Amino acid sequence: MIDYEMAVNEAWDRLDSDEPESAAPLARAILADHPDAIDAYVVLAATCTVPAEAAALLREAVRIGAAMAGGTGHADPETIAAYDRDAHVRALNHLARLLWYDCHRSNRKEALIHARRALRMDNDDRNNTRILLMAWEAAEGHWAASRRITRSCRKEPRTEIRYWLALHAFRDGTPDAEALLDKAIATNPHVPAALDRRITLLHDRNPYCTWGSPEEAVLYARATGRVLPLCETLMWRQAARLLTRQEEAAASVSLAELASLAETDLARQSSWRRARYGRHRSCPPS
């Protein structure tokens, strides 16, 4: 019998090192000895190239997590004692992302259900589920829910949060809309150009980014892409005077600078992979 914790960590490390072909056999070996190993299902799903197969694995991980937590009413005390809440949240978060981005649009309601549950279960939100929900709730027309999530973390100096606060303010017609947009632009002045697609990433495979960088702006623009028309009509056009002040800074980002920033070493790639798979999230600056 293999050492469960060591094997799971090794499987994650292989994913972090971009070695899915070696991570998959290890995940299967873990499941052979520990059929309730939630993280092994998550790792195995990450190695799948067919979304339906990955979704099936993640749904099984979520089902196991609910049973271990007593969600079905049939879990025994020994199983509950072995319950890994963090792994359960990771499974919910990964399933939500997969259903939203890689599966049919009809899966979005299910994606929202899983994302909402993940956020309820993880008060510290180490998987950044609320950042997803800000855009997802709005994209599905649930503006009140999006506003509530955004305002609950309004004190955090994150690009996504500050731009969403400004968007809600313009949409609601509140007096502080321009001030909020000024604060958002000060946090990352490259977002207007990214929304207009005047700057892009040359190397999509490794979108490592730093706070306030052009890469962060491009990734934010992509994340809000499904509500982009609304952003343009409610926010950017109404705020044209404010955005004009930032045109020179945004337009000065050259393709050469973007290419240099996008080329990262293995350590940075590993950092991005961990962020992608939801195991080690960096905290926003204070």
JSON list of N, CA, C and O in Angstrom, two decimals, residues 143-176:
[
{"chain": "A", "resi": 143, "resn": "TRP", "atom": "N", "xyz": [-27.38, 40.26, -11.11]},
{"chain": "A", "resi": 143, "resn": "TRP", "atom": "CA", "xyz": [-26.57, 41.41, -10.77]},
{"chain": "A", "resi": 143, "resn": "TRP", "atom": "C", "xyz": [-26.54, 41.69, -9.27]},
{"chain": "A", "resi": 143, "resn": "TRP", "atom": "O", "xyz": [-25.53, 42.14, -8.74]},
{"chain": "A", "resi": 144, "resn": "ALA", "atom": "N", "xyz": [-27.64, 41.42, -8.59]},
{"chain": "A", "resi": 144, "resn": "ALA", "atom": "CA", "xyz": [-27.66, 41.65, -7.15]},
{"chain": "A", "resi": 144, "resn": "ALA", "atom": "C", "xyz": [-26.66, 40.74, -6.44]},
{"chain": "A", "resi": 144, "resn": "ALA", "atom": "O", "xyz": [-25.95, 41.16, -5.52]},
{"chain": "A", "resi": 145, "resn": "ALA", "atom": "N", "xyz": [-26.60, 39.48, -6.87]},
{"chain": "A", "resi": 145, "resn": "ALA", "atom": "CA", "xyz": [-25.65, 38.54, -6.28]},
{"chain": "A", "resi": 145, "resn": "ALA", "atom": "C", "xyz": [-24.21, 38.96, -6.58]},
{"chain": "A", "resi": 145, "resn": "ALA", "atom": "O", "xyz": [-23.34, 38.91, -5.71]},
{"chain": "A", "resi": 146, "resn": "SER", "atom": "N", "xyz": [-23.96, 39.38, -7.83]},
{"chain": "A", "resi": 146, "resn": "SER", "atom": "CA", "xyz": [-22.62, 39.85, -8.19]},
{"chain": "A", "resi": 146, "resn": "SER", "atom": "C", "xyz": [-22.23, 41.06, -7.36]},
{"chain": "A", "resi": 146, "resn": "SER", "atom": "O", "xyz": [-21.10, 41.14, -6.85]},
{"chain": "A", "resi": 147, "resn": "ARG", "atom": "N", "xyz": [-23.15, 41.99, -7.20]},
{"chain": "A", "resi": 147, "resn": "ARG", "atom": "CA", "xyz": [-22.87, 43.20, -6.41]},
{"chain": "A", "resi": 147, "resn": "ARG", "atom": "C", "xyz": [-22.59, 42.84, -4.96]},
{"chain": "A", "resi": 147, "resn": "ARG", "atom": "O", "xyz": [-21.68, 43.39, -4.33]},
{"chain": "A", "resi": 148, "resn": "ARG", "atom": "N", "xyz": [-23.36, 41.92, -4.41]},
{"chain": "A", "resi": 148, "resn": "ARG", "atom": "CA", "xyz": [-23.19, 41.54, -3.01]},
{"chain": "A", "resi": 148, "resn": "ARG", "atom": "C", "xyz": [-21.81, 40.92, -2.78]},
{"chain": "A", "resi": 148, "resn": "ARG", "atom": "O", "xyz": [-21.13, 41.26, -1.80]},
{"chain": "A", "resi": 149, "resn": "ILE", "atom": "N", "xyz": [-21.37, 40.05, -3.67]},
{"chain": "A", "resi": 149, "resn": "ILE", "atom": "CA", "xyz": [-20.06, 39.42, -3.53]},
{"chain": "A", "resi": 149, "resn": "ILE", "atom": "C", "xyz": [-18.96, 40.47, -3.66]},
{"chain": "A", "resi": 149, "resn": "ILE", "atom": "O", "xyz": [-18.00, 40.49, -2.89]},
{"chain": "A", "resi": 150, "resn": "THR", "atom": "N", "xyz": [-19.11, 41.36, -4.65]},
{"chain": "A", "resi": 150, "resn": "THR", "atom": "CA", "xyz": [-18.08, 42.38, -4.88]},
{"chain": "A", "resi": 150, "resn": "THR", "atom": "C", "xyz": [-17.94, 43.31, -3.69]},
{"chain": "A", "resi": 150, "resn": "THR", "atom": "O", "xyz": [-16.83, 43.60, -3.23]},
{"chain": "A", "resi": 151, "resn": "ARG", "atom": "N", "xyz": [-19.06, 43.76, -3.16]},
{"chain": "A", "resi": 151, "resn": "ARG", "atom": "CA", "xyz": [-19.01, 44.70, -2.03]},
{"chain": "A", "resi": 151, "resn": "ARG", "atom": "C", "xyz": [-18.54, 44.05, -0.74]},
{"chain": "A", "resi": 151, "resn": "ARG", "atom": "O", "xyz": [-18.03, 44.74, 0.15]},
{"chain": "A", "resi": 152, "resn": "SER", "atom": "N", "xyz": [-18.68, 42.73, -0.65]},
{"chain": "A", "resi": 152, "resn": "SER", "atom": "CA", "xyz": [-18.24, 42.05, 0.57]},
{"chain": "A", "resi": 152, "resn": "SER", "atom": "C", "xyz": [-16.72, 42.09, 0.72]},
{"chain": "A", "resi": 152, "resn": "SER", "atom": "O", "xyz": [-16.20, 41.90, 1.82]},
{"chain": "A", "resi": 153, "resn": "CYS", "atom": "N", "xyz": [-16.01, 42.34, -0.39]},
{"chain": "A", "resi": 153, "resn": "CYS", "atom": "CA", "xyz": [-14.55, 42.40, -0.32]},
{"chain": "A", "resi": 153, "resn": "CYS", "atom": "C", "xyz": [-14.03, 43.71, -0.90]},
{"chain": "A", "resi": 153, "resn": "CYS", "atom": "O", "xyz": [-12.94, 43.76, -1.48]},
{"chain": "A", "resi": 154, "resn": "ARG", "atom": "N", "xyz": [-14.81, 44.78, -0.74]},
{"chain": "A", "resi": 154, "resn": "ARG", "atom": "CA", "xyz": [-14.48, 46.06, -1.37]},
{"chain": "A", "resi": 154, "resn": "ARG", "atom": "C", "xyz": [-13.21, 46.70, -0.80]},
{"chain": "A", "resi": 154, "resn": "ARG", "atom": "O", "xyz": [-12.63, 47.59, -1.44]},
{"chain": "A", "resi": 155, "resn": "LYS", "atom": "N", "xyz": [-12.76, 46.27, 0.37]},
{"chain": "A", "resi": 155, "resn": "LYS", "atom": "CA", "xyz": [-11.56, 46.87, 0.96]},
{"chain": "A", "resi": 155, "resn": "LYS", "atom": "C", "xyz": [-10.27, 46.26, 0.42]},
{"chain": "A", "resi": 155, "resn": "LYS", "atom": "O", "xyz": [-9.19, 46.77, 0.72]},
{"chain": "A", "resi": 156, "resn": "GLU", "atom": "N", "xyz": [-10.39, 45.19, -0.36]},
{"chain": "A", "resi": 156, "resn": "GLU", "atom": "CA", "xyz": [-9.19, 44.54, -0.88]},
{"chain": "A", "resi": 156, "resn": "GLU", "atom": "C", "xyz": [-8.70, 45.25, -2.14]},
{"chain": "A", "resi": 156, "resn": "GLU", "atom": "O", "xyz": [-9.49, 45.49, -3.06]},
{"chain": "A", "resi": 157, "resn": "PRO", "atom": "N", "xyz": [-7.41, 45.56, -2.22]},
{"chain": "A", "resi": 157, "resn": "PRO", "atom": "CA", "xyz": [-6.88, 46.32, -3.36]},
{"chain": "A", "resi": 157, "resn": "PRO", "atom": "C", "xyz": [-6.55, 45.45, -4.56]},
{"chain": "A", "resi": 157, "resn": "PRO", "atom": "O", "xyz": [-5.44, 45.47, -5.09]},
{"chain": "A", "resi": 158, "resn": "ARG", "atom": "N", "xyz": [-7.53, 44.69, -5.03]},
{"chain": "A", "resi": 158, "resn": "ARG", "atom": "CA", "xyz": [-7.32, 43.82, -6.19]},
{"chain": "A", "resi": 158, "resn": "ARG", "atom": "C", "xyz": [-7.92, 44.46, -7.43]},
{"chain": "A", "resi": 158, "resn": "ARG", "atom": "O", "xyz": [-8.97, 45.10, -7.38]},
{"chain": "A", "resi": 159, "resn": "THR", "atom": "N", "xyz": [-7.26, 44.26, -8.55]},
{"chain": "A", "resi": 159, "resn": "THR", "atom": "CA", "xyz": [-7.73, 44.84, -9.81]},
{"chain": "A", "resi": 159, "resn": "THR", "atom": "C", "xyz": [-9.16, 44.41, -10.11]},
{"chain": "A", "resi": 159, "resn": "THR", "atom": "O", "xyz": [-10.02, 45.25, -10.44]},
{"chain": "A", "resi": 160, "resn": "GLU", "atom": "N", "xyz": [-9.42, 43.09, -10.05]},
{"chain": "A", "resi": 160, "resn": "GLU", "atom": "CA", "xyz": [-10.75, 42.60, -10.41]},
{"chain": "A", "resi": 160, "resn": "GLU", "atom": "C", "xyz": [-11.82, 43.23, -9.54]},
{"chain": "A", "resi": 160, "resn": "GLU", "atom": "O", "xyz": [-12.87, 43.67, -10.03]},
{"chain": "A", "resi": 161, "resn": "ILE", "atom": "N", "xyz": [-11.57, 43.30, -8.24]},
{"chain": "A", "resi": 161, "resn": "ILE", "atom": "CA", "xyz": [-12.57, 43.82, -7.31]},
{"chain": "A", "resi": 161, "resn": "ILE", "atom": "C", "xyz": [-12.82, 45.29, -7.57]},
{"chain": "A", "resi": 161, "resn": "ILE", "atom": "O", "xyz": [-13.98, 45.75, -7.62]},
{"chain": "A", "resi": 162, "resn": "ARG", "atom": "N", "xyz": [-11.77, 46.06, -7.77]},
{"chain": "A", "resi": 162, "resn": "ARG", "atom": "CA", "xyz": [-11.95, 47.51, -7.95]},
{"chain": "A", "resi": 162, "resn": "ARG", "atom": "C", "xyz": [-12.66, 47.84, -9.26]},
{"chain": "A", "resi": 162, "resn": "ARG", "atom": "O", "xyz": [-13.48, 48.76, -9.30]},
{"chain": "A", "resi": 163, "resn": "TYR", "atom": "N", "xyz": [-12.37, 47.09, -10.32]},
{"chain": "A", "resi": 163, "resn": "TYR", "atom": "CA", "xyz": [-13.08, 47.36, -11.57]},
{"chain": "A", "resi": 163, "resn": "TYR", "atom": "C", "xyz": [-14.53, 46.92, -11.49]},
{"chain": "A", "resi": 163, "resn": "TYR", "atom": "O", "xyz": [-15.42, 47.57, -12.04]},
{"chain": "A", "resi": 164, "resn": "TRP", "atom": "N", "xyz": [-14.79, 45.81, -10.81]},
{"chain": "A", "resi": 164, "resn": "TRP", "atom": "CA", "xyz": [-16.18, 45.39, -10.66]},
{"chain": "A", "resi": 164, "resn": "TRP", "atom": "C", "xyz": [-16.96, 46.35, -9.77]},
{"chain": "A", "resi": 164, "resn": "TRP", "atom": "O", "xyz": [-18.15, 46.62, -10.01]},
{"chain": "A", "resi": 165, "resn": "LEU", "atom": "N", "xyz": [-16.32, 46.90, -8.74]},
{"chain": "A", "resi": 165, "resn": "LEU", "atom": "CA", "xyz": [-16.98, 47.91, -7.92]},
{"chain": "A", "resi": 165, "resn": "LEU", "atom": "C", "xyz": [-17.37, 49.12, -8.76]},
{"chain": "A", "resi": 165, "resn": "LEU", "atom": "O", "xyz": [-18.47, 49.66, -8.64]},
{"chain": "A", "resi": 166, "resn": "ALA", "atom": "N", "xyz": [-16.44, 49.55, -9.63]},
{"chain": "A", "resi": 166, "resn": "ALA", "atom": "CA", "xyz": [-16.73, 50.69, -10.51]},
{"chain": "A", "resi": 166, "resn": "ALA", "atom": "C", "xyz": [-17.86, 50.37, -11.48]},
{"chain": "A", "resi": 166, "resn": "ALA", "atom": "O", "xyz": [-18.76, 51.19, -11.72]},
{"chain": "A", "resi": 167, "resn": "LEU", "atom": "N", "xyz": [-17.84, 49.15, -12.05]},
{"chain": "A", "resi": 167, "resn": "LEU", "atom": "CA", "xyz": [-18.89, 48.78, -12.99]},
{"chain": "A", "resi": 167, "resn": "LEU", "atom": "C", "xyz": [-20.26, 48.79, -12.32]},
{"chain": "A", "resi": 167, "resn": "LEU", "atom": "O", "xyz": [-21.23, 49.32, -12.87]},
{"chain": "A", "resi": 168, "resn": "HIS", "atom": "N", "xyz": [-20.35, 48.23, -11.12]},
{"chain": "A", "resi": 168, "resn": "HIS", "atom": "CA", "xyz": [-21.63, 48.23, -10.42]},
{"chain": "A", "resi": 168, "resn": "HIS", "atom": "C", "xyz": [-22.07, 49.66, -10.09]},
{"chain": "A", "resi": 168, "resn": "HIS", "atom": "O", "xyz": [-23.26, 49.98, -10.16]},
{"chain": "A", "resi": 169, "resn": "ALA", "atom": "N", "xyz": [-21.11, 50.51, -9.74]},
{"chain": "A", "resi": 169, "resn": "ALA", "atom": "CA", "xyz": [-21.46, 51.89, -9.42]},
{"chain": "A", "resi": 169, "resn": "ALA", "atom": "C", "xyz": [-22.01, 52.62, -10.63]},
{"chain": "A", "resi": 169, "resn": "ALA", "atom": "O", "xyz": [-23.01, 53.35, -10.54]},
{"chain": "A", "resi": 170, "resn": "PHE", "atom": "N", "xyz": [-21.38, 52.43, -11.81]},
{"chain": "A", "resi": 170, "resn": "PHE", "atom": "CA", "xyz": [-21.90, 53.06, -13.02]},
{"chain": "A", "resi": 170, "resn": "PHE", "atom": "C", "xyz": [-23.25, 52.47, -13.40]},
{"chain": "A", "resi": 170, "resn": "PHE", "atom": "O", "xyz": [-24.16, 53.18, -13.83]},
{"chain": "A", "resi": 171, "resn": "ARG", "atom": "N", "xyz": [-23.39, 51.18, -13.23]},
{"chain": "A", "resi": 171, "resn": "ARG", "atom": "CA", "xyz": [-24.66, 50.53, -13.57]},
{"chain": "A", "resi": 171, "resn": "ARG", "atom": "C", "xyz": [-25.79, 51.02, -12.66]},
{"chain": "A", "resi": 171, "resn": "ARG", "atom": "O", "xyz": [-26.92, 51.22, -13.11]},
{"chain": "A", "resi": 172, "resn": "ASP", "atom": "N", "xyz": [-25.47, 51.24, -11.39]},
{"chain": "A", "resi": 172, "resn": "ASP", "atom": "CA", "xyz": [-26.48, 51.67, -10.42]},
{"chain": "A", "resi": 172, "resn": "ASP", "atom": "C", "xyz": [-26.63, 53.19, -10.37]},
{"chain": "A", "resi": 172, "resn": "ASP", "atom": "O", "xyz": [-27.54, 53.70, -9.71]},
{"chain": "A", "resi": 173, "resn": "GLY", "atom": "N", "xyz": [-25.71, 53.90, -11.04]},
{"chain": "A", "resi": 173, "resn": "GLY", "atom": "CA", "xyz": [-25.79, 55.37, -11.05]},
{"chain": "A", "resi": 173, "resn": "GLY", "atom": "C", "xyz": [-25.47, 56.01, -9.73]},
{"chain": "A", "resi": 173, "resn": "GLY", "atom": "O", "xyz": [-26.03, 57.06, -9.40]},
{"chain": "A", "resi": 174, "resn": "THR", "atom": "N", "xyz": [-24.55, 55.44, -8.96]},
{"chain": "A", "resi": 174, "resn": "THR", "atom": "CA", "xyz": [-24.22, 56.00, -7.66]},
{"chain": "A", "resi": 174, "resn": "THR", "atom": "C", "xyz": [-23.23, 57.16, -7.81]},
{"chain": "A", "resi": 174, "resn": "THR", "atom": "O", "xyz": [-22.45, 57.20, -8.76]},
{"chain": "A", "resi": 175, "resn": "PRO", "atom": "N", "xyz": [-23.23, 58.10, -6.86]},
{"chain": "A", "resi": 175, "resn": "PRO", "atom": "CA", "xyz": [-22.38, 59.30, -6.98]},
{"chain": "A", "resi": 175, "resn": "PRO", "atom": "C", "xyz": [-20.88, 59.00, -6.97]},
{"chain": "A", "resi": 175, "resn": "PRO", "atom": "O", "xyz": [-20.09, 59.82, -7.45]},
{"chain": "A", "resi": 176, "resn": "ASP", "atom": "N", "xyz": [-20.49, 57.87, -6.40]},
{"chain": "A", "resi": 176, "resn": "ASP", "atom": "CA", "xyz": [-19.06, 57.59, -6.27]},
{"chain": "A", "resi": 176, "resn": "ASP", "atom": "C", "xyz": [-18.50, 56.80, -7.45]},
{"chain": "A", "resi": 176, "resn": "ASP", "atom": "O", "xyz": [-17.37, 56.32, -7.39]}
]
